[in-house]
Amino acid sequence: MALVYQPVMQLSGILVSLLGWVLSCLTTYLPQWKNLNLELNELEIWTMGLWQACVVQEEGGMQCKDFDSFLALPPELRISRILMFFSNGSGLLGLLLSGFGLDCLKIGERQQEQKKWLLLFGGMLFWISGITAIVPVSWVAHSTVQEFWDENIPDIVPRWDFGEALFVGWLAGFCLILGGSLLNCTICSTEVHPSSVHYAVAEQQDQCQRLETETRP
């Protein structure tokens, strides 16, 4: 049964991790990390991302302006840029390594030990990618909550709220960690007992002997 479900689990892990990586890249460039609704003008919604701030108007659509300076950003946004880039890079490397380690891939069929290590490293990279995607969105969410409930800010001042990109980032991190866990579970299920190894070797030797006797004149 393990031999039947192992390719399915590997393929499921790759697909879930691929979904998480795509969502992580999408989170990096979405401008909706923070939303701001103005009570004085309900027709405008301000949004802030890692790269630009936008204003959404009911009649004029969306207008965005890129941030002029990296150093002028708040600390959570600066660190979030770096972590999201690291998450995207490690996720891409994990996809490449684990892709070459799949059992359904015909390349390297006789190098099962090397393919096993590729799956292991790929799963670990997915874990790292997932964690580094969850950390920045959680940090921005935490700072948003602190600013929202800050008693030193007057009540008339508009408060930033959670943006859609935060939820996409949390989902991306969960998918990456789940995909890496599925791949590592397949590695644990590939442990072969010594008795089965001896049986397979003996069967192969018998087949070789029968082939030799049949080919003799």
PDB file of N, CA, C and O in Angstrom, residues 92-143:
ATOM      1  N   LEU A  92      11.144  28.449  -4.530  1.00  0.00           N
ATOM      2  CA  LEU A  92      11.503  28.072  -5.903  1.00  0.00           C
ATOM      3  C   LEU A  92      12.588  26.997  -5.903  1.00  0.00           C
ATOM      4  O   LEU A  92      12.509  26.014  -6.660  1.00  0.00           O
ATOM      5  N   LEU A  93      13.588  27.141  -5.040  1.00  0.00           N
ATOM      6  CA  LEU A  93      14.639  26.124  -4.954  1.00  0.00           C
ATOM      7  C   LEU A  93      14.073  24.799  -4.448  1.00  0.00           C
ATOM      8  O   LEU A  93      14.478  23.727  -4.919  1.00  0.00           O
ATOM      9  N   GLY A  94      13.135  24.866  -3.508  1.00  0.00           N
ATOM     10  CA  GLY A  94      12.499  23.644  -3.029  1.00  0.00           C
ATOM     11  C   GLY A  94      11.714  22.939  -4.126  1.00  0.00           C
ATOM     12  O   GLY A  94      11.712  21.701  -4.211  1.00  0.00           O
ATOM     13  N   LEU A  95      11.050  23.692  -4.999  1.00  0.00           N
ATOM     14  CA  LEU A  95      10.324  23.090  -6.111  1.00  0.00           C
ATOM     15  C   LEU A  95      11.269  22.390  -7.086  1.00  0.00           C
ATOM     16  O   LEU A  95      10.973  21.290  -7.575  1.00  0.00           O
ATOM     17  N   LEU A  96      12.414  22.996  -7.351  1.00  0.00           N
ATOM     18  CA  LEU A  96      13.372  22.392  -8.274  1.00  0.00           C
ATOM     19  C   LEU A  96      13.959  21.103  -7.702  1.00  0.00           C
ATOM     20  O   LEU A  96      14.020  20.071  -8.380  1.00  0.00           O
ATOM     21  N   LEU A  97      14.382  21.151  -6.431  1.00  0.00           N
ATOM     22  CA  LEU A  97      15.003  19.969  -5.835  1.00  0.00           C
ATOM     23  C   LEU A  97      14.007  18.830  -5.691  1.00  0.00           C
ATOM     24  O   LEU A  97      14.295  17.683  -6.063  1.00  0.00           O
ATOM     25  N   SER A  98      12.852  19.121  -5.118  1.00  0.00           N
ATOM     26  CA  SER A  98      11.867  18.070  -4.907  1.00  0.00           C
ATOM     27  C   SER A  98      11.306  17.546  -6.226  1.00  0.00           C
ATOM     28  O   SER A  98      10.916  16.381  -6.323  1.00  0.00           O
ATOM     29  N   GLY A  99      11.259  18.385  -7.258  1.00  0.00           N
ATOM     30  CA  GLY A  99      10.788  17.922  -8.559  1.00  0.00           C
ATOM     31  C   GLY A  99      11.687  16.845  -9.147  1.00  0.00           C
ATOM     32  O   GLY A  99      11.206  15.853  -9.702  1.00  0.00           O
ATOM     33  N   PHE A 100      13.001  17.012  -9.008  1.00  0.00           N
ATOM     34  CA  PHE A 100      13.929  15.988  -9.500  1.00  0.00           C
ATOM     35  C   PHE A 100      13.950  14.755  -8.612  1.00  0.00           C
ATOM     36  O   PHE A 100      14.465  13.714  -9.022  1.00  0.00           O
ATOM     37  N   GLY A 101      13.417  14.864  -7.392  1.00  0.00           N
ATOM     38  CA  GLY A 101      13.397  13.711  -6.492  1.00  0.00           C
ATOM     39  C   GLY A 101      12.143  12.880  -6.547  1.00  0.00           C
ATOM     40  O   GLY A 101      12.017  11.894  -5.811  1.00  0.00           O
ATOM     41  N   LEU A 102      11.186  13.232  -7.401  1.00  0.00           N
ATOM     42  CA  LEU A 102       9.941  12.474  -7.484  1.00  0.00           C
ATOM     43  C   LEU A 102      10.192  11.078  -8.067  1.00  0.00           C
ATOM     44  O   LEU A 102      10.981  10.912  -9.003  1.00  0.00           O
ATOM     45  N   ASP A 103       9.494  10.088  -7.512  1.00  0.00           N
ATOM     46  CA  ASP A 103       9.632   8.732  -8.015  1.00  0.00           C
ATOM     47  C   ASP A 103       9.053   8.571  -9.413  1.00  0.00           C
ATOM     48  O   ASP A 103       9.500   7.715 -10.181  1.00  0.00           O
ATOM     49  N   CYS A 104       8.030   9.378  -9.755  1.00  0.00           N
ATOM     50  CA  CYS A 104       7.423   9.268 -11.081  1.00  0.00           C
ATOM     51  C   CYS A 104       8.318   9.837 -12.175  1.00  0.00           C
ATOM     52  O   CYS A 104       8.053   9.628 -13.360  1.00  0.00           O
ATOM     53  N   LEU A 105       9.378  10.555 -11.802  1.00  0.00           N
ATOM     54  CA  LEU A 105      10.304  11.099 -12.786  1.00  0.00           C
ATOM     55  C   LEU A 105      11.301  10.015 -13.192  1.00  0.00           C
ATOM     56  O   LEU A 105      11.925   9.384 -12.338  1.00  0.00           O
ATOM     57  N   LYS A 106      11.427   9.789 -14.488  1.00  0.00           N
ATOM     58  CA  LYS A 106      12.272   8.711 -14.985  1.00  0.00           C
ATOM     59  C   LYS A 106      13.759   9.015 -14.841  1.00  0.00           C
ATOM     60  O   LYS A 106      14.580   8.103 -14.879  1.00  0.00           O
ATOM     61  N   ILE A 107      14.095  10.273 -14.683  1.00  0.00           N
ATOM     62  CA  ILE A 107      15.512  10.639 -14.559  1.00  0.00           C
ATOM     63  C   ILE A 107      16.044  10.145 -13.220  1.00  0.00           C
ATOM     64  O   ILE A 107      15.451  10.385 -12.167  1.00  0.00           O
ATOM     65  N   GLY A 108      17.175   9.439 -13.253  1.00  0.00           N
ATOM     66  CA  GLY A 108      17.804   8.971 -12.021  1.00  0.00           C
ATOM     67  C   GLY A 108      17.047   7.862 -11.329  1.00  0.00           C
ATOM     68  O   GLY A 108      16.996   7.823 -10.093  1.00  0.00           O
ATOM     69  N   GLU A 109      16.462   6.942 -12.097  1.00  0.00           N
ATOM     70  CA  GLU A 109      15.700   5.853 -11.479  1.00  0.00           C
ATOM     71  C   GLU A 109      16.583   4.958 -10.628  1.00  0.00           C
ATOM     72  O   GLU A 109      16.129   4.393  -9.628  1.00  0.00           O
ATOM     73  N   ARG A 110      17.856   4.794 -11.002  1.00  0.00           N
ATOM     74  CA  ARG A 110      18.759   3.909 -10.268  1.00  0.00           C
ATOM     75  C   ARG A 110      19.453   4.616  -9.104  1.00  0.00           C
ATOM     76  O   ARG A 110      20.252   4.006  -8.405  1.00  0.00           O
ATOM     77  N   GLN A 111      19.176   5.891  -8.918  1.00  0.00           N
ATOM     78  CA  GLN A 111      19.803   6.646  -7.825  1.00  0.00           C
ATOM     79  C   GLN A 111      18.735   7.050  -6.814  1.00  0.00           C
ATOM     80  O   GLN A 111      18.457   8.223  -6.590  1.00  0.00           O
ATOM     81  N   GLN A 112      18.101   6.042  -6.219  1.00  0.00           N
ATOM     82  CA  GLN A 112      17.010   6.291  -5.287  1.00  0.00           C
ATOM     83  C   GLN A 112      17.475   7.009  -4.028  1.00  0.00           C
ATOM     84  O   GLN A 112      16.736   7.796  -3.451  1.00  0.00           O
ATOM     85  N   GLU A 113      18.677   6.731  -3.587  1.00  0.00           N
ATOM     86  CA  GLU A 113      19.170   7.387  -2.380  1.00  0.00           C
ATOM     87  C   GLU A 113      19.344   8.883  -2.604  1.00  0.00           C
ATOM     88  O   GLU A 113      18.991   9.699  -1.746  1.00  0.00           O
ATOM     89  N   GLN A 114      19.891   9.255  -3.765  1.00  0.00           N
ATOM     90  CA  GLN A 114      20.050  10.671  -4.074  1.00  0.00           C
ATOM     91  C   GLN A 114      18.689  11.364  -4.239  1.00  0.00           C
ATOM     92  O   GLN A 114      18.509  12.503  -3.802  1.00  0.00           O
ATOM     93  N   LYS A 115      17.727  10.674  -4.851  1.00  0.00           N
ATOM     94  CA  LYS A 115      16.398  11.255  -5.016  1.00  0.00           C
ATOM     95  C   LYS A 115      15.718  11.434  -3.659  1.00  0.00           C
ATOM     96  O   LYS A 115      14.961  12.385  -3.448  1.00  0.00           O
ATOM     97  N   LYS A 116      15.991  10.520  -2.751  1.00  0.00           N
ATOM     98  CA  LYS A 116      15.436  10.645  -1.403  1.00  0.00           C
ATOM     99  C   LYS A 116      15.975  11.893  -0.704  1.00  0.00           C
ATOM    100  O   LYS A 116      15.232  12.625  -0.037  1.00  0.00           O
ATOM    101  N   TRP A 117      17.277  12.163  -0.875  1.00  0.00           N
ATOM    102  CA  TRP A 117      17.850  13.364  -0.260  1.00  0.00           C
ATOM    103  C   TRP A 117      17.331  14.634  -0.913  1.00  0.00           C
ATOM    104  O   TRP A 117      17.149  15.651  -0.245  1.00  0.00           O
ATOM    105  N   LEU A 118      17.075  14.576  -2.216  1.00  0.00           N
ATOM    106  CA  LEU A 118      16.500  15.743  -2.888  1.00  0.00           C
ATOM    107  C   LEU A 118      15.112  16.062  -2.337  1.00  0.00           C
ATOM    108  O   LEU A 118      14.772  17.229  -2.114  1.00  0.00           O
ATOM    109  N   LEU A 119      14.311  15.020  -2.110  1.00  0.00           N
ATOM    110  CA  LEU A 119      12.988  15.241  -1.523  1.00  0.00           C
ATOM    111  C   LEU A 119      13.095  15.802  -0.114  1.00  0.00           C
ATOM    112  O   LEU A 119      12.320  16.673   0.288  1.00  0.00           O
ATOM    113  N   LEU A 120      14.066  15.297   0.644  1.00  0.00           N
ATOM    114  CA  LEU A 120      14.248  15.771   2.014  1.00  0.00           C
ATOM    115  C   LEU A 120      14.629  17.249   2.040  1.00  0.00           C
ATOM    116  O   LEU A 120      14.031  18.046   2.771  1.00  0.00           O
ATOM    117  N   PHE A 121      15.602  17.628   1.225  1.00  0.00           N
ATOM    118  CA  PHE A 121      16.020  19.032   1.179  1.00  0.00           C
ATOM    119  C   PHE A 121      14.904  19.918   0.628  1.00  0.00           C
ATOM    120  O   PHE A 121      14.703  21.047   1.097  1.00  0.00           O
ATOM    121  N   GLY A 122      14.179  19.407  -0.365  1.00  0.00           N
ATOM    122  CA  GLY A 122      13.059  20.174  -0.896  1.00  0.00           C
ATOM    123  C   GLY A 122      11.980  20.410   0.142  1.00  0.00           C
ATOM    124  O   GLY A 122      11.448  21.521   0.265  1.00  0.00           O
ATOM    125  N   GLY A 123      11.643  19.374   0.930  1.00  0.00           N
ATOM    126  CA  GLY A 123      10.654  19.542   1.990  1.00  0.00           C
ATOM    127  C   GLY A 123      11.105  20.519   3.060  1.00  0.00           C
ATOM    128  O   GLY A 123      10.300  21.329   3.556  1.00  0.00           O
ATOM    129  N   MET A 124      12.387  20.478   3.409  1.00  0.00           N
ATOM    130  CA  MET A 124      12.909  21.417   4.406  1.00  0.00           C
ATOM    131  C   MET A 124      12.879  22.854   3.879  1.00  0.00           C
ATOM    132  O   MET A 124      12.575  23.789   4.628  1.00  0.00           O
ATOM    133  N   LEU A 125      13.176  23.015   2.603  1.00  0.00           N
ATOM    134  CA  LEU A 125      13.112  24.364   2.015  1.00  0.00           C
ATOM    135  C   LEU A 125      11.679  24.887   1.989  1.00  0.00           C
ATOM    136  O   LEU A 125      11.447  26.085   2.174  1.00  0.00           O
ATOM    137  N   PHE A 126      10.713  24.002   1.784  1.00  0.00           N
ATOM    138  CA  PHE A 126       9.311  24.422   1.838  1.00  0.00           C
ATOM    139  C   PHE A 126       8.930  24.870   3.248  1.00  0.00           C
ATOM    140  O   PHE A 126       8.175  25.828   3.417  1.00  0.00           O
ATOM    141  N   TRP A 127       9.437  24.165   4.254  1.00  0.00           N
ATOM    142  CA  TRP A 127       9.188  24.598   5.635  1.00  0.00           C
ATOM    143  C   TRP A 127       9.762  25.994   5.875  1.00  0.00           C
ATOM    144  O   TRP A 127       9.105  26.856   6.456  1.00  0.00           O
ATOM    145  N   ILE A 128      11.014  26.177   5.445  1.00  0.00           N
ATOM    146  CA  ILE A 128      11.655  27.484   5.640  1.00  0.00           C
ATOM    147  C   ILE A 128      10.889  28.571   4.882  1.00  0.00           C
ATOM    148  O   ILE A 128      10.661  29.674   5.400  1.00  0.00           O
ATOM    149  N   SER A 129      10.479  28.255   3.652  1.00  0.00           N
ATOM    150  CA  SER A 129       9.727  29.229   2.859  1.00  0.00           C
ATOM    151  C   SER A 129       8.399  29.567   3.523  1.00  0.00           C
ATOM    152  O   SER A 129       7.986  30.730   3.546  1.00  0.00           O
ATOM    153  N   GLY A 130       7.722  28.559   4.065  1.00  0.00           N
ATOM    154  CA  GLY A 130       6.449  28.811   4.723  1.00  0.00           C
ATOM    155  C   GLY A 130       6.591  29.656   5.977  1.00  0.00           C
ATOM    156  O   GLY A 130       5.792  30.571   6.228  1.00  0.00           O
ATOM    157  N   ILE A 131       7.622  29.357   6.765  1.00  0.00           N
ATOM    158  CA  ILE A 131       7.835  30.126   7.997  1.00  0.00           C
ATOM    159  C   ILE A 131       8.192  31.571   7.686  1.00  0.00           C
ATOM    160  O   ILE A 131       7.668  32.514   8.306  1.00  0.00           O
ATOM    161  N   THR A 132       9.070  31.764   6.692  1.00  0.00           N
ATOM    162  CA  THR A 132       9.474  33.128   6.339  1.00  0.00           C
ATOM    163  C   THR A 132       8.371  33.893   5.610  1.00  0.00           C
ATOM    164  O   THR A 132       8.485  35.109   5.425  1.00  0.00           O
ATOM    165  N   ALA A 133       7.312  33.206   5.185  1.00  0.00           N
ATOM    166  CA  ALA A 133       6.146  33.902   4.648  1.00  0.00           C
ATOM    167  C   ALA A 133       5.162  34.273   5.757  1.00  0.00           C
ATOM    168  O   ALA A 133       4.497  35.307   5.682  1.00  0.00           O
ATOM    169  N   ILE A 134       5.068  33.431   6.783  1.00  0.00           N
ATOM    170  CA  ILE A 134       4.138  33.696   7.879  1.00  0.00           C
ATOM    171  C   ILE A 134       4.657  34.804   8.792  1.00  0.00           C
ATOM    172  O   ILE A 134       3.878  35.631   9.293  1.00  0.00           O
ATOM    173  N   VAL A 135       5.974  34.842   9.008  1.00  0.00           N
ATOM    174  CA  VAL A 135       6.544  35.815   9.949  1.00  0.00           C
ATOM    175  C   VAL A 135       6.250  37.259   9.535  1.00  0.00           C
ATOM    176  O   VAL A 135       5.760  38.059  10.346  1.00  0.00           O
ATOM    177  N   PRO A 136       6.520  37.691   8.282  1.00  0.00           N
ATOM    178  CA  PRO A 136       6.275  39.105   7.956  1.00  0.00           C
ATOM    179  C   PRO A 136       4.812  39.503   8.003  1.00  0.00           C
ATOM    180  O   PRO A 136       4.486  40.599   8.488  1.00  0.00           O
ATOM    181  N   VAL A 137       3.905  38.636   7.500  1.00  0.00           N
ATOM    182  CA  VAL A 137       2.494  39.013   7.530  1.00  0.00           C
ATOM    183  C   VAL A 137       1.978  39.063   8.971  1.00  0.00           C
ATOM    184  O   VAL A 137       1.134  39.908   9.317  1.00  0.00           O
ATOM    185  N   SER A 138       2.497  38.173   9.821  1.00  0.00           N
ATOM    186  CA  SER A 138       2.094  38.210  11.231  1.00  0.00           C
ATOM    187  C   SER A 138       2.651  39.443  11.925  1.00  0.00           C
ATOM    188  O   SER A 138       1.980  40.037  12.794  1.00  0.00           O
ATOM    189  N   TRP A 139       3.864  39.841  11.557  1.00  0.00           N
ATOM    190  CA  TRP A 139       4.459  41.038  12.151  1.00  0.00           C
ATOM    191  C   TRP A 139       3.667  42.288  11.760  1.00  0.00           C
ATOM    192  O   TRP A 139       3.359  43.137  12.608  1.00  0.00           O
ATOM    193  N   VAL A 140       3.326  42.394  10.475  1.00  0.00           N
ATOM    194  CA  VAL A 140       2.530  43.543  10.027  1.00  0.00           C
ATOM    195  C   VAL A 140       1.151  43.528  10.691  1.00  0.00           C
ATOM    196  O   VAL A 140       0.627  44.578  11.091  1.00  0.00           O
ATOM    197  N   ALA A 141       0.557  42.356  10.825  1.00  0.00           N
ATOM    198  CA  ALA A 141      -0.743  42.259  11.489  1.00  0.00           C
ATOM    199  C   ALA A 141      -0.642  42.675  12.954  1.00  0.00           C
ATOM    200  O   ALA A 141      -1.517  43.382  13.477  1.00  0.00           O
ATOM    201  N   HIS A 142       0.437  42.269  13.624  1.00  0.00           N
ATOM    202  CA  HIS A 142       0.619  42.639  15.032  1.00  0.00           C
ATOM    203  C   HIS A 142       0.798  44.142  15.192  1.00  0.00           C
ATOM    204  O   HIS A 142       0.188  44.760  16.089  1.00  0.00           O
ATOM    205  N   SER A 143       1.611  44.759  14.331  1.00  0.00           N
ATOM    206  CA  SER A 143       1.811  46.210  14.421  1.00  0.00           C
ATOM    207  C   SER A 143       0.524  46.960  14.079  1.00  0.00           C
ATOM    208  O   SER A 143       0.240  48.020  14.658  1.00  0.00           O
TER     209      SER A 143
END
